[in-house]
Short mmCIF file of C-alpha atoms in Angstrom, two decimals:
data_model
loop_
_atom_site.label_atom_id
_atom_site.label_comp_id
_atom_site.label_asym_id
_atom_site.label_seq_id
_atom_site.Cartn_x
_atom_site.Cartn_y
_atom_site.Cartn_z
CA UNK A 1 29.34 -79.03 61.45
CA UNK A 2 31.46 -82.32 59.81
CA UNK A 3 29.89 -84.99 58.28
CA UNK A 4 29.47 -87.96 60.23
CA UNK A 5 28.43 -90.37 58.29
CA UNK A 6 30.24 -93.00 56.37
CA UNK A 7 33.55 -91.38 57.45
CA UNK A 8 37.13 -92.99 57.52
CA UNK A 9 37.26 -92.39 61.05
CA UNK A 10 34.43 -91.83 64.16
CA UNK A 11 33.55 -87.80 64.42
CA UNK A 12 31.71 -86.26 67.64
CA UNK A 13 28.81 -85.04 66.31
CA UNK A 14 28.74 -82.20 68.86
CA UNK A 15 31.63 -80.31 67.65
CA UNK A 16 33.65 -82.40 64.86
CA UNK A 17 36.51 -83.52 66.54
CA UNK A 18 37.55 -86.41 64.65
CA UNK A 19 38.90 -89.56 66.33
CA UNK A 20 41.78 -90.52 64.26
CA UNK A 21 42.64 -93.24 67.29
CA UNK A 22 39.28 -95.74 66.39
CA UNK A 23 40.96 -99.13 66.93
CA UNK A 24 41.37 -98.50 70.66
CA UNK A 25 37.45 -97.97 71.02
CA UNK A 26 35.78 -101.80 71.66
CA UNK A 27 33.72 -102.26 68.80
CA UNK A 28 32.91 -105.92 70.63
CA UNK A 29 33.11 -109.10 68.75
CA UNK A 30 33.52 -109.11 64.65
CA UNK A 31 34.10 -106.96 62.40
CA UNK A 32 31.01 -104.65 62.48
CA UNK A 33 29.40 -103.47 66.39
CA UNK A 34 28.59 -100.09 68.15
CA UNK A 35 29.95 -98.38 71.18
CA UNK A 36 29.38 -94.89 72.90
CA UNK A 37 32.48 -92.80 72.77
CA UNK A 38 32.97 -90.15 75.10
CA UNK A 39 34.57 -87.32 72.95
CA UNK A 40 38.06 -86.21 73.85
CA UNK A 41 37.14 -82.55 73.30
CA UNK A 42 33.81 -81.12 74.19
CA UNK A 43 33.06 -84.49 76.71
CA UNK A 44 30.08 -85.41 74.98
CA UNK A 45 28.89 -88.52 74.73
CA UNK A 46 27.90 -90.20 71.17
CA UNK A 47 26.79 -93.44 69.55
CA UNK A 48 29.43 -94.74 67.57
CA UNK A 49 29.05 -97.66 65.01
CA UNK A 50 31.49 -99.27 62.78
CA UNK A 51 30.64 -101.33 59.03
CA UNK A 52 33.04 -103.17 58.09
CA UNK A 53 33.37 -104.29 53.33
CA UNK A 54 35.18 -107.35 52.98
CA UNK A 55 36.74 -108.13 49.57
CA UNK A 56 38.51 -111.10 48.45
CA UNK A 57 40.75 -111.65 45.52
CA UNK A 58 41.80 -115.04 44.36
CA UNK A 59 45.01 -116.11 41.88
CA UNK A 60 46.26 -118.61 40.80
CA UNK A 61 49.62 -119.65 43.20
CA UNK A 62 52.08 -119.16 40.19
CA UNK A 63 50.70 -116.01 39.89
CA UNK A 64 50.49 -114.75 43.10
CA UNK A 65 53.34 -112.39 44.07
#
């Protein structure tokens, strides 16, 4: 079985189809939330949540490209 955790995109847990199509699923508000996805292969249904790592970089404007 795939890993499903901490993965670049959501897998079914049932049979490791990966969902390469995540930004259609509703997340709800924000960054971070949970959904159930019904997977697109074996029909299963799974708890899916999303965590979102924010980084911010700050220049100066004369150096900023």
């Amino acid at each position: 079985m795939s890993d499903t955790s901490h993965t670049n995109d959501p897998v079914c847990p049932y049979c490791g189809d990966v969902k390469r199509n995540a930004w259609e699923l509703n997340f709800g508000h924000g960054l971070e939330g949970d959904t159930i996805v019904t997977c697109g292969s074996c029909g299963e249904e799974y708890h899916c949540e999303r965590s979102a790592i924010i980084y911010y970089t700050s220049t100066k404007c004369e150096e900023a490209p």
